[in-house]
Short mmCIF file of C-alpha atoms in Angstrom, two decimals:
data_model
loop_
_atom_site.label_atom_id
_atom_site.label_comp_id
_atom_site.label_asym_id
_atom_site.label_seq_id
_atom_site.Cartn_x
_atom_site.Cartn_y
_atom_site.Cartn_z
CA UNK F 836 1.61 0.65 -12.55
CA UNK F 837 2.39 -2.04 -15.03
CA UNK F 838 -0.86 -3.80 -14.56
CA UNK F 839 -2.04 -4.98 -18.11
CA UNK F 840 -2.92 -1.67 -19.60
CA UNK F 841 -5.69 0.25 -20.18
CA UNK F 842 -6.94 -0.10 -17.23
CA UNK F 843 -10.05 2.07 -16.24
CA UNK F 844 -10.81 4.29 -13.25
CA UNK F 845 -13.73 6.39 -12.94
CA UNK F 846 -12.52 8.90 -10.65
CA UNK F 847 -15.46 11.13 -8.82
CA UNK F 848 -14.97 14.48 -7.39
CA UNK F 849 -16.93 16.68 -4.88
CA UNK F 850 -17.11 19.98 -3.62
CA UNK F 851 -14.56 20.97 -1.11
CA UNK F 852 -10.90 22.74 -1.37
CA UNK F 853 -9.54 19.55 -1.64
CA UNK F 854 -10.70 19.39 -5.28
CA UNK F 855 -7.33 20.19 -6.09
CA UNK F 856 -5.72 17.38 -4.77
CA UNK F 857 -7.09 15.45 -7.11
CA UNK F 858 -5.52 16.73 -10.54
CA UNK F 859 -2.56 14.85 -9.31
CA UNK F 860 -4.07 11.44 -8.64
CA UNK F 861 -5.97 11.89 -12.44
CA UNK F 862 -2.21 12.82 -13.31
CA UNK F 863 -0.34 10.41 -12.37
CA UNK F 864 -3.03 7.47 -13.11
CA UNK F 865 -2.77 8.72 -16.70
CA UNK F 866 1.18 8.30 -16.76
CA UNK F 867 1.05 5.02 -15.54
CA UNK F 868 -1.11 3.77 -18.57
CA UNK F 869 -4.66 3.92 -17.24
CA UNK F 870 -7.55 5.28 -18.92
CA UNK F 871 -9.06 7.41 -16.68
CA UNK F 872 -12.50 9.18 -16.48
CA UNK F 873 -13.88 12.61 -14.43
CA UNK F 874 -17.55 13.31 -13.02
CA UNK F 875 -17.70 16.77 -11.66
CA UNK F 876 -20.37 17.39 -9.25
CA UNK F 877 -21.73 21.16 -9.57
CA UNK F 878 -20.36 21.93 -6.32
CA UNK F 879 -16.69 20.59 -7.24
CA UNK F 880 -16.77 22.87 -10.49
CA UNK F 881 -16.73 26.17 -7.65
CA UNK F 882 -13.51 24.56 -6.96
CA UNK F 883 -11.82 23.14 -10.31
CA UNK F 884 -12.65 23.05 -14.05
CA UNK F 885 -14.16 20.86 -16.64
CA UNK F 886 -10.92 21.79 -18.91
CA UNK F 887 -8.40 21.14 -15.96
CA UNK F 888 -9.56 17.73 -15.66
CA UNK F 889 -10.19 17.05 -19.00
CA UNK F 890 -6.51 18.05 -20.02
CA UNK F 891 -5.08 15.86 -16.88
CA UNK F 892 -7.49 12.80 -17.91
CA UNK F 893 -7.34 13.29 -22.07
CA UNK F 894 -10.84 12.97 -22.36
CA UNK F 895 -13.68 15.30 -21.76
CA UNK F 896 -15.20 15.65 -18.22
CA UNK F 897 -18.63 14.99 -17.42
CA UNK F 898 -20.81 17.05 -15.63
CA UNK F 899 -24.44 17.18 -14.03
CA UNK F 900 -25.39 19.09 -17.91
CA UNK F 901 -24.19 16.08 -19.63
CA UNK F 902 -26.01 13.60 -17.37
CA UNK F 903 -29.62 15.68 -18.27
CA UNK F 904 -29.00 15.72 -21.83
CA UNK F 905 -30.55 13.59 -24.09
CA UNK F 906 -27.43 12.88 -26.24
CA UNK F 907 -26.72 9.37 -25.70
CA UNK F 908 -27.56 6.46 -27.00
CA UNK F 909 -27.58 4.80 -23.29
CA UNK F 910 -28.18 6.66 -20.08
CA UNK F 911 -24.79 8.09 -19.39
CA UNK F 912 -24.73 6.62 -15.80
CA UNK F 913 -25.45 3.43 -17.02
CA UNK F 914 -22.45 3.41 -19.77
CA UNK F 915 -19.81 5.08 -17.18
CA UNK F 916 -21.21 2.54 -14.77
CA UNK F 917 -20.86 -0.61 -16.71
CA UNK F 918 -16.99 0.83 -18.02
CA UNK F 919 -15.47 1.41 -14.49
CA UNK F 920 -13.16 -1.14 -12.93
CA UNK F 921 -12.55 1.44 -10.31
CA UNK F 922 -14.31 4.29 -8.74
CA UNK F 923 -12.79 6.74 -6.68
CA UNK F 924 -14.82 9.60 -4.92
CA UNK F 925 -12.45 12.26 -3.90
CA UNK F 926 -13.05 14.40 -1.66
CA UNK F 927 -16.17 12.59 -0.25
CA UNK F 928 -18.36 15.32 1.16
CA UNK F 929 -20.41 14.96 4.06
CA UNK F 930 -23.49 15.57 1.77
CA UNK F 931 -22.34 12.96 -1.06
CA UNK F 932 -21.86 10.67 1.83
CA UNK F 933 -24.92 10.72 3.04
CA UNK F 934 -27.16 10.34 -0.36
CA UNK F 935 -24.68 7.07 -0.90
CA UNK F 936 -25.31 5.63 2.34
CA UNK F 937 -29.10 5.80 2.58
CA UNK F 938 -28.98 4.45 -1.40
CA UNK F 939 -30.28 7.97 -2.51
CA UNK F 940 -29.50 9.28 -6.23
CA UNK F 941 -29.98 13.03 -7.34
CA UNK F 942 -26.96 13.72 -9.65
CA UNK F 943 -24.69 12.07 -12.43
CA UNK F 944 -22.36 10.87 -9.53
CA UNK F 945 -24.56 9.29 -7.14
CA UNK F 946 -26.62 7.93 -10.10
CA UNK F 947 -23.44 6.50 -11.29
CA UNK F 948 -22.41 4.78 -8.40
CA UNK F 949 -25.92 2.81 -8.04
CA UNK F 950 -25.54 1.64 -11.60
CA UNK F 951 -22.09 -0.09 -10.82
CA UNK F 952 -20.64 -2.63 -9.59
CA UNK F 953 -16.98 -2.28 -8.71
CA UNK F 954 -15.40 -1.08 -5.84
CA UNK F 955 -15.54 2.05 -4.96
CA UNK F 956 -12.70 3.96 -3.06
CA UNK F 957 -13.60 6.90 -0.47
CA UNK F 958 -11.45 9.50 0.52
CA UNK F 959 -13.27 11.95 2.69
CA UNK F 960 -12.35 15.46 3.29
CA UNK F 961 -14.22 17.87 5.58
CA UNK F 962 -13.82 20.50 8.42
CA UNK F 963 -12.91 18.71 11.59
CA UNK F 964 -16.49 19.37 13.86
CA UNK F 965 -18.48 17.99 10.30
CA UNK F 966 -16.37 14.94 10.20
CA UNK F 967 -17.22 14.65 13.85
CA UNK F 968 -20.38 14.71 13.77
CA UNK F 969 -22.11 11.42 15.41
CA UNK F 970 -24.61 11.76 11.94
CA UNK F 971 -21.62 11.99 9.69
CA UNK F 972 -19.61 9.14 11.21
CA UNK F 973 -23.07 7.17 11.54
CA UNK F 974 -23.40 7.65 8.21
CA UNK F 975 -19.23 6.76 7.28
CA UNK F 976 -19.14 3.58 9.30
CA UNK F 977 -22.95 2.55 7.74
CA UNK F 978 -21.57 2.99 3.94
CA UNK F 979 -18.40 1.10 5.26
CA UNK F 980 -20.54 -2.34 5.76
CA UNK F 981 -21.35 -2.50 2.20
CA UNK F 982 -18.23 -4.62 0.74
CA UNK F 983 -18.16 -2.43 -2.45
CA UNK F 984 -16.78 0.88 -0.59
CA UNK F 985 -13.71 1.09 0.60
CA UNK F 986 -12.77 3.86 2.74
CA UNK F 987 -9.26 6.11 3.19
CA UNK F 988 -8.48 7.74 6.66
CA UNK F 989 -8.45 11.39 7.63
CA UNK F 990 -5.11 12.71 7.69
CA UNK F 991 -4.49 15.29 11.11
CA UNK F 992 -3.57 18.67 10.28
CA UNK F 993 -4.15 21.88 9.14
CA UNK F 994 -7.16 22.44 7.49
CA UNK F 995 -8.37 25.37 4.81
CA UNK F 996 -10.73 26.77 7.76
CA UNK F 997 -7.46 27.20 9.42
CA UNK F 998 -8.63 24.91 12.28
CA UNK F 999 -6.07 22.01 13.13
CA UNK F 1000 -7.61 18.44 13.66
CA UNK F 1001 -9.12 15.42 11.64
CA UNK F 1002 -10.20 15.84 8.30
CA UNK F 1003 -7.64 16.09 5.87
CA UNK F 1004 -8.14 13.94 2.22
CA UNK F 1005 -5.35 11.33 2.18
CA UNK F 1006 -2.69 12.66 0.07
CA UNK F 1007 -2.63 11.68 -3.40
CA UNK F 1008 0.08 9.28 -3.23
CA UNK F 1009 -1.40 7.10 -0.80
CA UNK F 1010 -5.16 6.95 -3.00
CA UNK F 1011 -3.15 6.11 -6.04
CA UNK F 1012 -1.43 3.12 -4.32
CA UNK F 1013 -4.60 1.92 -3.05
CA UNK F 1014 -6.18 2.57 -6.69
CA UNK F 1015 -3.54 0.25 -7.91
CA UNK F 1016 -4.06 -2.29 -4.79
CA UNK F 1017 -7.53 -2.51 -6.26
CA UNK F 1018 -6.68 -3.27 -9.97
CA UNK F 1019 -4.55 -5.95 -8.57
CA UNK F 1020 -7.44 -7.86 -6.47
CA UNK F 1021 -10.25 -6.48 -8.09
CA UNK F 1022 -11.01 -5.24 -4.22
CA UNK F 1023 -11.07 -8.76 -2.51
CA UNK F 1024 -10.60 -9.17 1.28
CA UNK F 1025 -8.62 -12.13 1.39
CA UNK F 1026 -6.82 -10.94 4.77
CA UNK F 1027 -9.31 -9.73 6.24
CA UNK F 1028 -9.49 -10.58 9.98
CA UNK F 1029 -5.48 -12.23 10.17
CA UNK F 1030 -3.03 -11.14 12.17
CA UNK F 1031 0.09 -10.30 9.25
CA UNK F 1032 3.48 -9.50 10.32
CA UNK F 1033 6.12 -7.99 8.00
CA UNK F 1034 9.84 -6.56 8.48
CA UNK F 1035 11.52 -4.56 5.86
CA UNK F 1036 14.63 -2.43 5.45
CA UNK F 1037 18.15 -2.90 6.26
CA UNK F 1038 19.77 -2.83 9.67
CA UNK F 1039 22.45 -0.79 11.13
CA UNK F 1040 25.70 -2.53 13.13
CA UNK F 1041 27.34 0.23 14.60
CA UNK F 1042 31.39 0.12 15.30
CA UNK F 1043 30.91 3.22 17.43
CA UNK F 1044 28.30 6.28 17.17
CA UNK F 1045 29.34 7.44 13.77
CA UNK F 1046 30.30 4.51 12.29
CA UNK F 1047 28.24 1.43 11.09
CA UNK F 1048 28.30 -2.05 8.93
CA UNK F 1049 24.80 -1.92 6.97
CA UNK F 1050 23.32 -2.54 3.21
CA UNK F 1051 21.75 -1.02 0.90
CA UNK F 1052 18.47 -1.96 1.78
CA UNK F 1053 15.32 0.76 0.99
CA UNK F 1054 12.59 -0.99 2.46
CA UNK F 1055 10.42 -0.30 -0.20
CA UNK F 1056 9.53 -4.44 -0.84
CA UNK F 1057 8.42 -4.42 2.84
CA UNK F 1058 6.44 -1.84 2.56
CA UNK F 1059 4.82 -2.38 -0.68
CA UNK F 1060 4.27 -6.40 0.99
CA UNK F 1061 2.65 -4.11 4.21
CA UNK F 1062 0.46 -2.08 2.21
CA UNK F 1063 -1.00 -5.10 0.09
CA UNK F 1064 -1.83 -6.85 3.19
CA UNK F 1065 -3.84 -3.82 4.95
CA UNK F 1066 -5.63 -3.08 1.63
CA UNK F 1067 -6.78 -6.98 1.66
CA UNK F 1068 -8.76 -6.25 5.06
CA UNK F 1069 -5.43 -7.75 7.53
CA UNK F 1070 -4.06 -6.36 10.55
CA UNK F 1071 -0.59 -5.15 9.79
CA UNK F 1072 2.79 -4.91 11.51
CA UNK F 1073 5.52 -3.43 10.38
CA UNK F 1074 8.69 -3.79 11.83
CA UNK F 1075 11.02 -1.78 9.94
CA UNK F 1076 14.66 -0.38 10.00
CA UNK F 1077 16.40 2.70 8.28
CA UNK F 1078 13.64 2.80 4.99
CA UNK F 1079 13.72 5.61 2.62
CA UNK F 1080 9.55 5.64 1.63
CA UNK F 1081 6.57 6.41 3.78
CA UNK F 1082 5.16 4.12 5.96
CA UNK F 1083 0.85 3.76 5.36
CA UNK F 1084 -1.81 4.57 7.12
CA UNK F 1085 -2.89 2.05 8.96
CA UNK F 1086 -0.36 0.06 9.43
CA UNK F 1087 1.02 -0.61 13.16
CA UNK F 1088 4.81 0.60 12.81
CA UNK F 1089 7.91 -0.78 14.99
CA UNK F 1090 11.05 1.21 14.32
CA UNK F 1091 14.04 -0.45 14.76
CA UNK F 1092 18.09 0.07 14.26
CA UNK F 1093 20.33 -2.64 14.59
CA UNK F 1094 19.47 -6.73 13.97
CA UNK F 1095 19.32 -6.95 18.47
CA UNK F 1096 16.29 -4.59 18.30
CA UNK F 1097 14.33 -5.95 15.26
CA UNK F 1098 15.11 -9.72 16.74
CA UNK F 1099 13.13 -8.72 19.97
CA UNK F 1100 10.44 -6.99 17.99
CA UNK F 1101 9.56 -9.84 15.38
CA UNK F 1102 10.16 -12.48 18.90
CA UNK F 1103 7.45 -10.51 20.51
CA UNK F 1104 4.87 -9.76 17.62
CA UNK F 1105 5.14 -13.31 16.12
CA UNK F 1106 3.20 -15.15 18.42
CA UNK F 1107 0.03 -13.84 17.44
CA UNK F 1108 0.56 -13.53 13.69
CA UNK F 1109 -1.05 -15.64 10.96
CA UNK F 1110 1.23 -14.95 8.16
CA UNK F 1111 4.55 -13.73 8.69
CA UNK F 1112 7.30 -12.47 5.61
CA UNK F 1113 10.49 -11.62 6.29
CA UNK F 1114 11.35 -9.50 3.73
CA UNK F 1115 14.14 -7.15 5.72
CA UNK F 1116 17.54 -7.34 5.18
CA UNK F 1117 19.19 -7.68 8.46
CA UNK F 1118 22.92 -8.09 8.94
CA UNK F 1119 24.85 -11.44 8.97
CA UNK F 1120 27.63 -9.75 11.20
CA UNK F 1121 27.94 -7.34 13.49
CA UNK F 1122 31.86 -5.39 15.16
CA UNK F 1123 32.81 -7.57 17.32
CA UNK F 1124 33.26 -4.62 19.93
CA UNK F 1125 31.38 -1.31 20.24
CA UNK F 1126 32.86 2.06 21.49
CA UNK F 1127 30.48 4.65 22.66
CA UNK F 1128 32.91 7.72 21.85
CA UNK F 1129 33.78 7.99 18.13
CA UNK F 1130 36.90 6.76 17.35
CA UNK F 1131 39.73 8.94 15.90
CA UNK F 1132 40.95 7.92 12.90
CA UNK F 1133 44.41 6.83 13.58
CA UNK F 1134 42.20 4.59 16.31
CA UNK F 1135 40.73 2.58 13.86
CA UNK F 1136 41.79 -0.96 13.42
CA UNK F 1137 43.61 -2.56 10.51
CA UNK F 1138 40.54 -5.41 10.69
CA UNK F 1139 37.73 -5.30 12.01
CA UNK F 1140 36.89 -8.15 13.92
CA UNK F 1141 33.29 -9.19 13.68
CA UNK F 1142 30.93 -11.20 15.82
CA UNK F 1143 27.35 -13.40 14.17
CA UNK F 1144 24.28 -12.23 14.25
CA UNK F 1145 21.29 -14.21 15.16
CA UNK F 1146 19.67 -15.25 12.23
CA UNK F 1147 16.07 -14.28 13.08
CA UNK F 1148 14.19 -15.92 10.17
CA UNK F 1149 15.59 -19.52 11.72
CA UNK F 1150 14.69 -18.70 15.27
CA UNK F 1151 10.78 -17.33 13.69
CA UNK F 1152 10.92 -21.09 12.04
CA UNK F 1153 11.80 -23.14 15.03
CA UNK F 1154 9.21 -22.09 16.68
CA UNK F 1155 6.55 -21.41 14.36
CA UNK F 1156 3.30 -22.81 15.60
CA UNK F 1157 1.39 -25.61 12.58
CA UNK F 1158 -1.57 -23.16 11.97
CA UNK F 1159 1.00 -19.97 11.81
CA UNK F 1160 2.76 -19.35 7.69
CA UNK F 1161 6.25 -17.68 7.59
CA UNK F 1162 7.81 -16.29 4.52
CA UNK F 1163 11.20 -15.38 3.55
CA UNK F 1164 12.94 -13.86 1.39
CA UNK F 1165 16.68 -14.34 -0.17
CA UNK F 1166 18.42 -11.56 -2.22
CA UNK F 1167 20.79 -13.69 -4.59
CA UNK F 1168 22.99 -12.75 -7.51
CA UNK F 1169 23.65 -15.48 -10.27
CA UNK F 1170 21.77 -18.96 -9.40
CA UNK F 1171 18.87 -17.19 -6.88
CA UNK F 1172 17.01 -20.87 -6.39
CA UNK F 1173 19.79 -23.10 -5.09
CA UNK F 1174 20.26 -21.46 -1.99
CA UNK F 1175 17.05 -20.16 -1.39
CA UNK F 1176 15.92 -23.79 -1.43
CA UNK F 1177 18.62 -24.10 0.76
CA UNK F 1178 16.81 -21.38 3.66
CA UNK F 1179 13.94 -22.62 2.64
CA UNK F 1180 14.28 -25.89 4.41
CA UNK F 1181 16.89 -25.35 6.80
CA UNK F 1182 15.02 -22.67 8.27
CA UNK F 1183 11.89 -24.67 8.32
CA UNK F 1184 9.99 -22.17 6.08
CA UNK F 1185 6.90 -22.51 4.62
CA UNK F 1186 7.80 -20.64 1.31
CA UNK F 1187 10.96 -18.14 0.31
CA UNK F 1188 10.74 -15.47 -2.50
CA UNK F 1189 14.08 -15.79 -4.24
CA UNK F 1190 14.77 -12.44 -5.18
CA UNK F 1191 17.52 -11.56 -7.96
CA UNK F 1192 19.49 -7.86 -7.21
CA UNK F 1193 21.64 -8.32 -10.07
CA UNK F 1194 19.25 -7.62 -12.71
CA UNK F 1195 18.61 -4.54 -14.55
CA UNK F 1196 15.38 -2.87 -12.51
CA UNK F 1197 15.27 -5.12 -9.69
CA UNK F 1198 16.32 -5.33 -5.89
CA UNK F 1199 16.92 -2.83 -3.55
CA UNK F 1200 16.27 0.82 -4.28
CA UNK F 1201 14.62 0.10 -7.22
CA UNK F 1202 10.74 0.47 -7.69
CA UNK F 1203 10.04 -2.60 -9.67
CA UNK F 1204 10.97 -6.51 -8.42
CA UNK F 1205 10.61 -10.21 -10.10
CA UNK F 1206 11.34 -13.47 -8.32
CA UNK F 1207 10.91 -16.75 -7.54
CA UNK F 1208 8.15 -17.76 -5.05
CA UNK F 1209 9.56 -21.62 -3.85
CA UNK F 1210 7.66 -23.37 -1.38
CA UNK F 1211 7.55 -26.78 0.51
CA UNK F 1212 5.51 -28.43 -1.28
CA UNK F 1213 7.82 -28.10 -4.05
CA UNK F 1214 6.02 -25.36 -5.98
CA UNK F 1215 8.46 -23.09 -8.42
CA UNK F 1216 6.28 -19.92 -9.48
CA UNK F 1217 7.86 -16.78 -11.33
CA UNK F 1218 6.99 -13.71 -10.51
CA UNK F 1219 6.85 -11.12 -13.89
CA UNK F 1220 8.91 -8.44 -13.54
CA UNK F 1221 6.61 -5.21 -12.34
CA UNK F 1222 6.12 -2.68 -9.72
CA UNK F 1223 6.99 -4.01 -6.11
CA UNK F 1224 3.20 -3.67 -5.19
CA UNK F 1225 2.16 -6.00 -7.98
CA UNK F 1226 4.90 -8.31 -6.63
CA UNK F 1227 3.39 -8.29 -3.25
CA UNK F 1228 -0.24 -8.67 -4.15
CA UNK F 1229 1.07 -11.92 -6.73
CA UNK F 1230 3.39 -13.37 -3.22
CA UNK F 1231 0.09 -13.14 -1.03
CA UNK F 1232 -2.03 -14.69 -3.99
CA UNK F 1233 0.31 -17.56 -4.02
CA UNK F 1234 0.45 -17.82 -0.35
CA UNK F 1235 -3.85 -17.51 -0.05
CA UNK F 1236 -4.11 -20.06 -2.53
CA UNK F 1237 -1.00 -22.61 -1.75
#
């Protein structure tokens, strides 16, 4: 996270087995330059410690004894209140839940929450018949209509009471990316209600089972693009080839192989898509003839002959629909805007990232990005160098507002 540093998070945590979970989302917001704060309800200190979460978060803890001493200038849930940018309550119990849906405030946590303002992240985790319950998920989808809370899925699996179902906290990679997805919007729903289409990593041309023209493509940009839209309120799709990262929760995913398949996926999604980026790298060319047995290697020709591939972007453009936006992107070494001006208008775009993979920290496989956002209007806009989930948050400000 190389948001603008310190940023603060005032991270929450109840009482379940989960706990533990946690240390690593306090961890790992702490590396990335935030300043982060605990609350430990009395029930989550049966499960962790004051000094485990004080030595992850390099600041003391706060617990219910703090909140009911009169030590402070301020009330303490006022000043943790008023500091927060970011409030995450993990794991949500079914009992926390409940007091913050029906407004109710009994502890430092609770008390905290009411004398905020920022957005406040959920991530429940709870035995699969409670988070059943019709007066849990009563209770779940009521909190969920207030536009401050914003609430992680169950994950499906096995649980610490040894049953296997819902219930599961999201893992602690997936809460810090939507952490950071906050910082970057300060928790707006810009998307919310479109219909947002994305592809991402590279595809596979294959000479004969074994053997394959492809790129080096991660998919990590189209992801990162995929979860920015979903945690802006949109409806994603994700139509993705060989990617080496996790694909979110939430997010509607299309598999695909070679540049035939993801052509009939994005043809057949498009349609009903409001914003469409094209951020996969699909192959220009393709072997010219396919063998189903693997070759020997004395079989192998000299040169390959090679056949075009059907540039999907163009096909997207030709028939994009007035109210519909489509995006590209162009991965370009030396002069990145020539070119991508180039796409940009020949393929009848309405913008194109121009995206440099010759620069240190940049381009595929890497975890950070900077471009070029170039639109028809005849808008140039750098993009700062930084993580690719700052980059996708800044290419869907620029397309909101453009």
């Amino acid at each position: 996270m190389s948001l603008q540093s310190p940023r603060r998070v005032l991270v929450g945590i109840g009482g379940g087995i989960a706990a533990y979970k946690v240390c690593e989302v306090i961890s790992t917001l702490f590396k990335s330059g935030a300043e982060v704060r605990v609350i430990l309800t009395d029930s989550a200190r049966q499960f962790i410690t004051p000094l485990t979460v004080s030595t992850l978060s390099r600041h003391p803890a706060y617990t219910d004894a703090d909140f009911w001493q009169p030590t402070h200038q301020r009330p303490l849930h006022i000043v943790l209140g008023e500091w927060a940018e970011i409030m995450l309550i993990a794991p949500l119990t079914a009992n926390t839940l409940a007091k913050l849906a029906y407004g109710m405030a009994d502890n430092l946590l609770t008390n905290t929450v009411l004398a905020s303002t920022c957005p406040v992240l959920l991530a429940p985790a709870m035995n699969t018949e409670m988070w059943q319950q019709v007066a849990v998920q009563r209770n779940w989808q009521q909190l969920l209509t207030d536009n401050r809370f914003y609430g992680m899925s169950t994950g499906y699996g096995l649980l610490a009471c040894d049953r296997v179902g819902a219930g599961r906290m999201a893992e602690p990679a997936e809460i810090v990316t939507h952490i950071q997805s906050l910082l970057c919007t300060s928790g707006k729903r810009d998307l919310l209600g479109k219909q947002v289409l994305i592809s991402a990593g590279g595809t596979r041309e294959y000479l004969d089972p074994v053997r394959f023209i492809g790129n080096p493509a991660t998919g990590k940009m189209g992801i990162a693009l995929a979860q920015a839209a979903f945690h802006r309120g949109a409806d994603v799709t994700l139509v993705h080839g060989i990617v080496n990262a996790e694909i979110p929760s939430g997010v509607r995913s299309l598999p695909v192989v070679s540049a035939a398949e993801m052509e009939k996926a994005m043809l057949e999604c498009f349609p009903t898509a409001d914003i469409t980026v094209m951020a996969a790298a699909v192959a220009d060319v393709k072997p010219a003839n396919y063998t189903r047995e693997k070759l020997p290697k004395r079989s192998l020709p000299e040169s390959l002959p090679l056949a075009p591939v059907t540039d999907i972007l163009a096909q997207l453009g030709h028939c994009k629909q007035p109210q519909q936006i489509l995006i590209g992107f162009a991965a370009q070494t030396g002069d990145i805007v020539t070119p991508a001006l180039e796409k940009l208008h020949r393929k009848k775009l309405d913008a194109i990232v121009a995206n440099p993979i010759d620069l240190p920290d940049s381009g595929f496989g890497s975890d950070n990005n900077q471009a070029i956002f170039l639109n028809k209007a005849g808008d140039r806009i750098a993009i700062a160098p930084g993580t690719k989930l700052e980059m996708a948050h800044r290419v869907f400000d620029l397309v909101v507002s453009h």
